[in-house]
Amino acid sequence: MPEPEPAGRRRLTTLLIIAGVLFALDLLTKCLAVALIDPGESVPIIGDVARFTLVRNPGAAFSMATGMTWLLTLIAAAVVVGVIRIGRTLRSLWWAIGLGMVLGGAMGNLVDRIFRSPGPLQGHVVDFVAIGWWPVFNVADSAIVCGAIALVALTVFGFEPDGTRSGRKHTDKTA
């Protein structure tokens, strides 16, 4: 009978599956947005509250650091490498989910920065979801924000990446 797979390997697999699914969903939705929405056009989904609007963003969230696309590219690449390194040591399912979301989103926006115009390491990220007054965003942005919120919540409530819980003497396997 084969030996069971170590928990760390399973958590890395979970992280990579979540990241892969989110990356593929981000890529698909960006391709559809570019193909179906004209720049400057606003397609209402729920009145004026939710709409699709194609925007090419050279900066970070909320269009900050627009002149530093090359630096944002390097930061995104560092995040990808860092998450994969941390993922190899994970024992916590919830940390794997949160980090998988961050990784999938970082990869989605990194691909835009590398391959989209105006050129390598200078590419503009495709954003297309507009909700109310909130800045236009994409699936990758949502994944990064939701993953980061999950990781902060896990940290605040004492769940460690190794599956233990701060202040507890036993291992909490549900984390």
JSON list of C-alpha atoms in Angstrom, two decimals, residues 1 7 14 38 40 42-43 49 61 65 75 83 98 108-109 111 114 117 119 130-132 144 147 162 166 169 174:
[
{"chain": "A", "resi": 1, "resn": "MET", "atom": "CA", "xyz": [0.00, 0.00, 0.00]},
{"chain": "A", "resi": 7, "resn": "ALA", "atom": "CA", "xyz": [0.37, 17.19, 4.61]},
{"chain": "A", "resi": 14, "resn": "THR", "atom": "CA", "xyz": [-4.01, 22.87, -2.94]},
{"chain": "A", "resi": 38, "resn": "ASP", "atom": "CA", "xyz": [-14.23, 48.89, -26.70]},
{"chain": "A", "resi": 40, "resn": "GLY", "atom": "CA", "xyz": [-14.02, 53.94, -23.09]},
{"chain": "A", "resi": 42, "resn": "SER", "atom": "CA", "xyz": [-19.26, 51.19, -20.39]},
{"chain": "A", "resi": 43, "resn": "VAL", "atom": "CA", "xyz": [-21.49, 48.11, -20.47]},
{"chain": "A", "resi": 49, "resn": "VAL", "atom": "CA", "xyz": [-23.86, 50.14, -9.84]},
{"chain": "A", "resi": 61, "resn": "ALA", "atom": "CA", "xyz": [-4.06, 49.27, -7.35]},
{"chain": "A", "resi": 65, "resn": "ALA", "atom": "CA", "xyz": [2.81, 54.29, -9.17]},
{"chain": "A", "resi": 75, "resn": "ILE", "atom": "CA", "xyz": [7.64, 43.02, -7.12]},
{"chain": "A", "resi": 83, "resn": "VAL", "atom": "CA", "xyz": [4.58, 32.39, -2.14]},
{"chain": "A", "resi": 98, "resn": "GLY", "atom": "CA", "xyz": [-5.19, 32.41, 1.02]},
{"chain": "A", "resi": 108, "resn": "GLY", "atom": "CA", "xyz": [-2.41, 37.07, -13.65]},
{"chain": "A", "resi": 109, "resn": "ASN", "atom": "CA", "xyz": [-1.22, 40.65, -13.36]},
{"chain": "A", "resi": 111, "resn": "VAL", "atom": "CA", "xyz": [1.57, 38.07, -17.25]},
{"chain": "A", "resi": 114, "resn": "ILE", "atom": "CA", "xyz": [5.34, 41.00, -19.16]},
{"chain": "A", "resi": 117, "resn": "SER", "atom": "CA", "xyz": [1.66, 46.50, -24.66]},
{"chain": "A", "resi": 119, "resn": "GLY", "atom": "CA", "xyz": [6.23, 46.11, -24.07]},
{"chain": "A", "resi": 130, "resn": "ALA", "atom": "CA", "xyz": [-16.44, 48.70, -12.26]},
{"chain": "A", "resi": 131, "resn": "ILE", "atom": "CA", "xyz": [-18.55, 48.63, -9.10]},
{"chain": "A", "resi": 132, "resn": "GLY", "atom": "CA", "xyz": [-20.05, 51.94, -7.96]},
{"chain": "A", "resi": 144, "resn": "ILE", "atom": "CA", "xyz": [-5.08, 39.26, -4.30]},
{"chain": "A", "resi": 147, "resn": "GLY", "atom": "CA", "xyz": [-6.37, 36.30, -0.25]},
{"chain": "A", "resi": 162, "resn": "ASP", "atom": "CA", "xyz": [2.40, 25.22, 10.02]},
{"chain": "A", "resi": 166, "resn": "SER", "atom": "CA", "xyz": [-0.78, 30.61, 18.64]},
{"chain": "A", "resi": 169, "resn": "LYS", "atom": "CA", "xyz": [-0.33, 23.65, 23.20]},
{"chain": "A", "resi": 174, "resn": "THR", "atom": "CA", "xyz": [-8.54, 22.55, 11.07]}
]
